[in-house]
Short mmCIF file of C-alpha atoms in Angstrom, two decimals:
data_model
loop_
_atom_site.label_atom_id
_atom_site.label_comp_id
_atom_site.label_asym_id
_atom_site.label_seq_id
_atom_site.Cartn_x
_atom_site.Cartn_y
_atom_site.Cartn_z
CA MET A 1485 -0.57 -291.95 -16.86
CA LEU A 1486 -4.15 -290.13 -16.47
CA PHE A 1487 -3.48 -287.72 -19.80
CA THR A 1488 -2.22 -289.11 -23.35
CA GLN A 1489 -0.72 -286.59 -25.41
CA ALA A 1490 -3.66 -286.93 -27.87
CA SER A 1491 -6.01 -286.87 -24.85
CA ILE A 1492 -4.57 -283.30 -23.54
CA PHE A 1493 -4.83 -282.27 -27.55
CA ALA A 1494 -8.58 -283.37 -27.71
CA ILE A 1495 -9.81 -282.17 -24.57
CA SER A 1496 -8.15 -278.51 -25.16
CA ALA A 1497 -10.02 -278.41 -28.39
CA GLY A 1498 -13.36 -279.33 -26.44
CA ILE A 1499 -12.72 -276.60 -23.63
CA THR A 1500 -11.42 -274.08 -26.75
CA LEU A 1501 -14.83 -274.68 -28.74
CA GLY A 1502 -16.59 -274.72 -25.85
CA ILE A 1503 -15.91 -271.30 -24.47
CA GLN A 1504 -16.14 -269.72 -27.88
CA LEU A 1505 -19.46 -271.61 -29.03
CA ILE A 1506 -20.78 -270.23 -25.10
CA GLY A 1507 -19.60 -266.80 -25.63
CA PHE A 1508 -21.36 -266.50 -29.07
CA ALA A 1509 -24.78 -267.46 -27.63
CA PHE A 1510 -24.61 -264.99 -24.81
CA ALA A 1511 -23.11 -262.45 -27.12
CA TYR A 1512 -25.48 -262.61 -29.66
CA ALA A 1513 -28.78 -262.92 -27.34
CA LEU A 1514 -27.26 -259.20 -25.94
CA GLN A 1515 -25.89 -258.27 -29.48
CA THR A 1516 -22.36 -257.09 -28.27
CA GLU A 1517 -19.38 -257.97 -29.36
CA VAL A 1518 -17.88 -257.20 -25.85
CA PHE A 1519 -17.03 -260.73 -25.02
CA TYR A 1520 -15.09 -261.59 -28.29
CA ASP A 1521 -11.47 -260.58 -27.57
CA VAL A 1522 -12.31 -260.68 -23.76
CA LEU A 1523 -13.03 -264.49 -24.26
CA GLY A 1524 -9.79 -265.05 -26.77
CA GLY A 1525 -7.55 -263.87 -24.22
CA LEU A 1526 -8.98 -266.20 -21.40
CA ASN A 1527 -9.28 -269.66 -23.72
CA TYR A 1528 -5.77 -268.72 -24.05
CA ILE A 1529 -4.84 -268.95 -20.26
CA ALA A 1530 -7.66 -271.34 -20.08
CA LEU A 1531 -5.31 -273.77 -21.46
CA ALA A 1532 -2.36 -273.21 -20.17
CA ILE A 1533 -3.97 -273.78 -16.79
CA PHE A 1534 -5.67 -276.70 -18.03
CA THR A 1535 -2.57 -278.47 -19.70
CA GLY A 1536 0.22 -277.21 -17.22
CA CYS A 1537 -2.31 -278.87 -14.32
CA VAL A 1538 -2.44 -282.11 -16.11
CA SER A 1539 0.96 -282.22 -17.60
CA PRO A 1540 2.72 -285.41 -17.20
CA ASN A 1541 5.95 -283.83 -16.99
CA PHE A 1542 6.10 -280.02 -16.32
CA GLY A 1543 9.39 -279.37 -16.11
CA ALA A 1544 12.32 -276.59 -17.28
CA ARG A 1545 10.64 -276.47 -20.76
CA SER A 1546 7.17 -276.51 -19.55
CA ILE A 1547 7.76 -273.50 -17.26
CA ILE A 1548 9.56 -271.39 -19.80
CA SER A 1549 7.08 -272.20 -22.73
CA THR A 1550 3.89 -271.73 -20.29
CA THR A 1551 5.30 -268.26 -18.51
CA LEU A 1552 5.92 -266.92 -21.97
CA PHE A 1553 2.69 -268.00 -23.92
CA VAL A 1554 0.56 -266.50 -20.72
CA PHE A 1555 2.60 -263.17 -20.52
CA SER A 1556 1.80 -262.81 -24.18
CA ARG A 1557 -1.53 -263.60 -24.44
CA THR A 1558 -2.75 -261.61 -21.17
CA TRP A 1559 -0.60 -258.80 -22.56
CA LEU A 1560 -3.03 -259.10 -25.86
CA LEU A 1561 -6.47 -259.67 -23.81
CA LEU A 1562 -5.28 -256.47 -22.20
CA PHE A 1563 -4.67 -254.27 -24.90
CA LEU A 1564 -7.50 -255.39 -26.74
CA ALA A 1565 -9.64 -254.62 -24.23
CA TRP A 1566 -8.62 -251.15 -23.48
CA ARG A 1567 -8.64 -250.22 -27.04
CA ALA A 1568 -12.30 -251.99 -27.22
CA HIS A 1569 -12.66 -249.70 -24.24
CA GLU A 1570 -11.54 -246.52 -25.71
CA ARG A 1571 -12.87 -247.01 -29.49
CA LYS A 1572 -16.26 -247.50 -27.53
CA GLY A 1573 -16.76 -250.79 -29.55
CA ASP A 1574 -15.28 -253.07 -32.48
CA ALA A 1575 -16.18 -251.49 -35.76
CA ARG A 1576 -15.68 -254.90 -37.21
CA PHE A 1577 -18.85 -256.47 -35.86
CA ASP A 1578 -20.93 -253.22 -36.70
CA ASP A 1579 -23.06 -255.04 -39.64
CA VAL A 1580 -22.26 -258.52 -38.29
CA LYS A 1581 -23.46 -259.32 -35.01
CA ASN A 1582 -27.26 -259.44 -35.95
CA LYS A 1583 -26.83 -262.08 -38.52
CA PHE A 1584 -26.70 -265.63 -36.76
CA GLY A 1585 -24.71 -267.51 -39.14
CA LEU A 1586 -21.99 -265.01 -40.15
CA PHE A 1587 -21.41 -264.22 -36.38
CA LEU A 1588 -21.04 -267.66 -35.67
CA VAL A 1589 -18.52 -267.82 -38.10
CA TYR A 1590 -16.38 -265.13 -36.50
CA TRP A 1591 -16.60 -267.19 -33.33
CA ILE A 1592 -15.84 -270.14 -34.91
CA VAL A 1593 -12.74 -268.50 -36.82
CA GLN A 1594 -11.66 -267.53 -33.06
CA ALA A 1595 -11.46 -271.29 -31.89
CA PHE A 1596 -9.30 -272.02 -34.51
CA TRP A 1597 -6.94 -269.19 -33.98
CA VAL A 1598 -6.86 -269.78 -30.23
CA PHE A 1599 -6.18 -273.44 -30.70
CA LEU A 1600 -3.85 -273.83 -33.54
CA ILE A 1601 -1.80 -270.72 -31.90
CA SER A 1602 -1.67 -272.68 -28.43
CA MET A 1603 -0.15 -276.03 -30.45
CA PRO A 1604 3.35 -275.97 -29.70
CA MET A 1605 2.76 -275.14 -25.95
CA ILE A 1606 -0.18 -277.83 -25.77
CA PHE A 1607 2.60 -279.92 -27.44
CA ILE A 1608 5.25 -279.37 -24.78
CA ASN A 1609 2.59 -279.74 -21.92
CA SER A 1610 1.52 -282.77 -23.05
CA SER A 1611 5.03 -284.49 -23.63
CA SER A 1612 5.52 -287.31 -20.95
CA VAL A 1613 9.39 -286.63 -20.63
CA ASP A 1614 11.38 -283.72 -20.25
CA ASP A 1615 14.74 -284.37 -21.09
CA GLY A 1616 16.35 -280.33 -20.22
CA LEU A 1617 16.93 -277.64 -22.41
CA GLU A 1618 20.16 -277.19 -24.98
CA PRO A 1619 21.90 -274.10 -26.08
CA TYR A 1620 19.52 -273.07 -28.97
CA ASP A 1621 16.71 -273.82 -26.96
CA TYR A 1622 18.08 -270.86 -24.57
CA VAL A 1623 18.04 -268.73 -27.73
CA LEU A 1624 14.73 -269.82 -28.95
CA ALA A 1625 13.22 -268.37 -25.72
CA ALA A 1626 15.24 -265.58 -25.74
CA GLY A 1627 13.47 -265.14 -29.52
CA PHE A 1628 10.56 -265.62 -27.94
CA ALA A 1629 10.51 -262.78 -25.30
CA PHE A 1630 12.09 -260.73 -27.87
CA GLY A 1631 8.96 -260.93 -29.74
CA ILE A 1632 6.64 -260.25 -26.84
CA ILE A 1633 8.63 -257.23 -26.28
CA ILE A 1634 8.61 -255.76 -29.27
CA GLU A 1635 4.83 -256.44 -29.56
CA ILE A 1636 4.44 -254.49 -26.29
CA LEU A 1637 6.62 -251.46 -27.45
CA ALA A 1638 5.03 -251.18 -30.76
CA ASP A 1639 1.43 -250.97 -28.76
CA VAL A 1640 2.20 -248.72 -26.33
CA GLN A 1641 4.31 -246.46 -28.27
CA LYS A 1642 1.33 -245.90 -30.97
CA ALA A 1643 -0.98 -245.63 -28.21
CA LEU A 1644 0.97 -242.79 -26.95
CA TRP A 1645 1.51 -241.03 -30.55
CA VAL A 1646 -2.21 -241.69 -30.94
CA GLY A 1647 -2.89 -239.98 -27.52
CA ASN A 1648 -0.57 -237.04 -28.72
CA ASN A 1649 -3.15 -235.87 -31.64
CA ARG A 1650 -0.84 -238.21 -34.24
CA PRO A 1651 1.80 -235.97 -34.84
CA GLY A 1652 3.24 -236.25 -38.34
CA GLY A 1653 0.48 -237.57 -39.72
CA PHE A 1654 1.67 -241.97 -39.51
CA CYS A 1655 3.77 -243.23 -36.69
CA SER A 1656 7.82 -243.14 -36.87
CA ILE A 1657 8.16 -242.98 -33.13
CA GLY A 1658 10.17 -245.80 -31.27
CA VAL A 1659 10.15 -249.04 -33.20
CA TRP A 1660 7.88 -247.98 -35.89
CA LYS A 1661 11.31 -245.83 -36.87
CA TYR A 1662 12.96 -249.13 -37.88
CA SER A 1663 9.66 -251.38 -39.30
CA ARG A 1664 6.05 -250.07 -40.57
CA HIS A 1665 4.57 -252.89 -38.70
CA PRO A 1666 6.68 -253.94 -36.07
CA ASN A 1667 3.55 -255.36 -34.04
CA TYR A 1668 2.78 -257.78 -36.39
CA PHE A 1669 6.84 -258.92 -36.53
CA GLY A 1670 6.42 -259.52 -32.98
CA GLU A 1671 3.41 -261.90 -33.16
CA ILE A 1672 5.04 -263.92 -36.01
CA LEU A 1673 8.15 -264.38 -34.21
CA GLN A 1674 6.90 -265.26 -30.95
CA TRP A 1675 4.83 -268.42 -32.54
CA TRP A 1676 7.86 -269.57 -35.14
CA CYS A 1677 10.22 -269.39 -32.11
CA SER A 1678 7.14 -271.14 -29.85
CA TRP A 1679 6.94 -274.13 -32.69
CA LEU A 1680 10.80 -274.41 -32.73
CA PHE A 1681 11.23 -274.51 -28.89
CA ALA A 1682 9.09 -277.48 -28.81
CA TYR A 1683 11.19 -279.49 -30.88
CA GLY A 1684 12.95 -280.61 -27.51
CA SER A 1685 10.11 -282.41 -26.47
CA PRO A 1686 10.25 -285.59 -26.91
CA GLY A 1687 6.45 -285.91 -28.14
CA ASN A 1688 5.17 -287.33 -31.57
CA ARG A 1689 7.43 -286.35 -34.03
CA VAL A 1690 4.54 -286.00 -36.80
CA LEU A 1691 2.21 -283.97 -34.29
CA TRP A 1692 5.19 -281.49 -33.48
CA TRP A 1693 5.28 -281.29 -37.56
CA PHE A 1694 1.67 -280.71 -37.71
CA CYS A 1695 1.80 -277.87 -34.66
CA ILE A 1696 4.28 -275.97 -37.55
CA VAL A 1697 0.16 -274.95 -38.20
CA SER A 1698 0.89 -272.50 -35.35
CA PRO A 1699 2.79 -270.09 -37.05
CA ILE A 1700 1.66 -270.42 -40.75
CA PHE A 1701 -1.72 -269.54 -39.57
CA THR A 1702 -0.48 -266.54 -37.98
CA MET A 1703 1.41 -265.50 -40.83
CA HIS A 1704 -1.04 -266.31 -43.15
CA ILE A 1705 -3.92 -263.92 -41.37
CA LEU A 1706 -1.49 -261.43 -40.95
CA VAL A 1707 0.19 -261.38 -44.37
CA ASN A 1708 -2.75 -262.36 -46.68
CA ILE A 1709 -6.08 -262.32 -44.96
CA ALA A 1710 -8.30 -259.22 -46.40
CA GLY A 1711 -9.51 -256.87 -43.33
CA THR A 1712 -6.71 -257.87 -41.55
CA GLY A 1713 -2.96 -257.30 -40.58
CA LEU A 1714 -1.15 -255.82 -43.78
CA THR A 1715 -3.69 -256.37 -46.27
CA ASN A 1716 -6.01 -254.02 -44.18
CA ALA A 1717 -2.55 -251.37 -43.17
CA GLU A 1718 -1.17 -251.45 -46.65
CA GLY A 1719 -2.76 -250.63 -50.19
CA LYS A 1720 -5.49 -248.81 -50.86
CA ASN A 1721 -5.60 -247.82 -47.37
CA LEU A 1722 -2.64 -245.89 -47.66
CA LYS A 1723 -4.74 -243.26 -49.59
CA ARG A 1724 -4.78 -241.04 -46.45
CA TYR A 1725 -0.99 -241.04 -46.22
CA TYR A 1726 -0.27 -240.30 -49.83
CA GLU A 1727 -2.90 -237.32 -49.83
CA ASN A 1728 -1.81 -235.83 -47.07
CA PHE A 1729 1.74 -236.37 -46.21
CA SER A 1730 2.92 -237.62 -50.01
CA ASN A 1731 6.52 -236.70 -49.54
CA THR A 1732 7.30 -237.46 -46.19
CA TYR A 1733 5.34 -240.74 -46.28
CA SER A 1734 7.05 -241.66 -49.31
CA GLU A 1735 10.41 -241.26 -47.64
CA TYR A 1736 9.57 -243.28 -45.13
CA ARG A 1737 8.20 -246.11 -46.54
CA ALA A 1738 11.34 -246.47 -48.83
CA ASN A 1739 13.92 -246.23 -45.55
CA THR A 1740 11.36 -248.27 -43.29
CA SER A 1741 10.67 -252.56 -43.45
CA ILE A 1742 7.43 -253.81 -43.79
CA LEU A 1743 8.26 -255.86 -40.80
CA ILE A 1744 11.56 -256.94 -39.67
CA PRO A 1745 13.06 -254.18 -37.44
CA MET A 1746 15.67 -252.50 -39.22
CA ILE A 1747 18.78 -250.07 -40.38
CA GLY A 1748 19.82 -249.53 -43.79
CA TYR A 1749 16.24 -251.04 -45.45
CA LYS A 1750 16.86 -248.65 -48.52
CA PHE A 1751 19.61 -250.04 -49.35
CA VAL A 1752 18.01 -253.78 -49.52
CA PRO A 1753 17.69 -254.76 -53.60
CA VAL A 1754 13.84 -254.73 -54.47
CA TRP A 1755 14.31 -258.72 -55.31
CA LEU A 1756 15.07 -259.50 -51.70
CA LYS A 1757 12.24 -256.87 -50.62
CA ARG A 1758 9.76 -258.59 -52.75
CA THR A 1759 10.55 -262.20 -51.21
CA ILE A 1760 11.79 -262.97 -47.43
CA PHE A 1761 11.30 -259.63 -46.56
CA LEU A 1762 7.59 -259.73 -47.65
CA ASP A 1763 7.11 -256.32 -49.05
CA LEU A 1764 4.96 -257.53 -51.57
CA GLU A 1765 3.67 -255.39 -54.73
CA ARG A 1766 -0.02 -255.71 -53.49
CA TYR A 1767 0.69 -253.66 -50.71
CA GLU A 1768 2.17 -250.66 -52.56
CA TYR A 1769 -0.78 -247.86 -53.43
CA LYS A 1770 -1.49 -248.18 -56.64
CA PRO A 1771 -2.90 -245.28 -59.09
CA SER A 1772 -5.90 -247.23 -59.49
CA ASP A 1773 -6.67 -247.32 -55.70
CA LYS A 1774 -6.99 -243.56 -56.15
CA GLN A 1775 -10.68 -244.33 -58.08
CA GLU A 1776 -11.76 -246.63 -55.06
#
């Protein structure tokens, strides 16, 4: 065996750090952010290619996992590149790209995100034996695929809505009728399914448990980190909706789940909304926000 599971993980980490540091060097020298999302997406694909090529046993589980992974990350790469082109850049970096240390932090964070998200796929491809698939594996693979489809639908439908001059003031078409943030739901669902799908690979159980950082880190970024995900979309940033579409948006919000696409959300008890549905109080638009 040319590569052990540990060595494949280590080389994957090195590939990721190398891609991101080289990207940072060029981006800082040229004072541009155009490489950021592109190299993030290409990094995912590079890890899929590397781990697939050196896999000790590239069986059915590896094929399914890698195919779904590449499809998911290719869509993300294409969508982010298109969005950056449409927006003529990325405002996140306006006050960052001229600061060496801070700009470097952004690239290091992307390296962590790419590697951590990729860990279940790397775990599967680095396992020495393929024991075949169990019935629950097909359910998890379907869940992974469903997450990808939901995310693609959400991105495309919102892009079309924006291109149609934002009718109604806020997006409530398609899957957005059933979830206020279906794109984030799709992203989160993918990596929980990916991690659980990796359970069937007979690799190091401790390492498999460590791979849970993939879905947890994704959820943390999208649910808790300021400037991203729900924290960026909700709270004080709802001001424009309440000022311009107060009645219609309030009704939409009361009837629509924050993440999980569903019907009948208005009948869900508040304590459930505040717990398993993650519709947390800090995401509410409070009167004090009007002063900010």
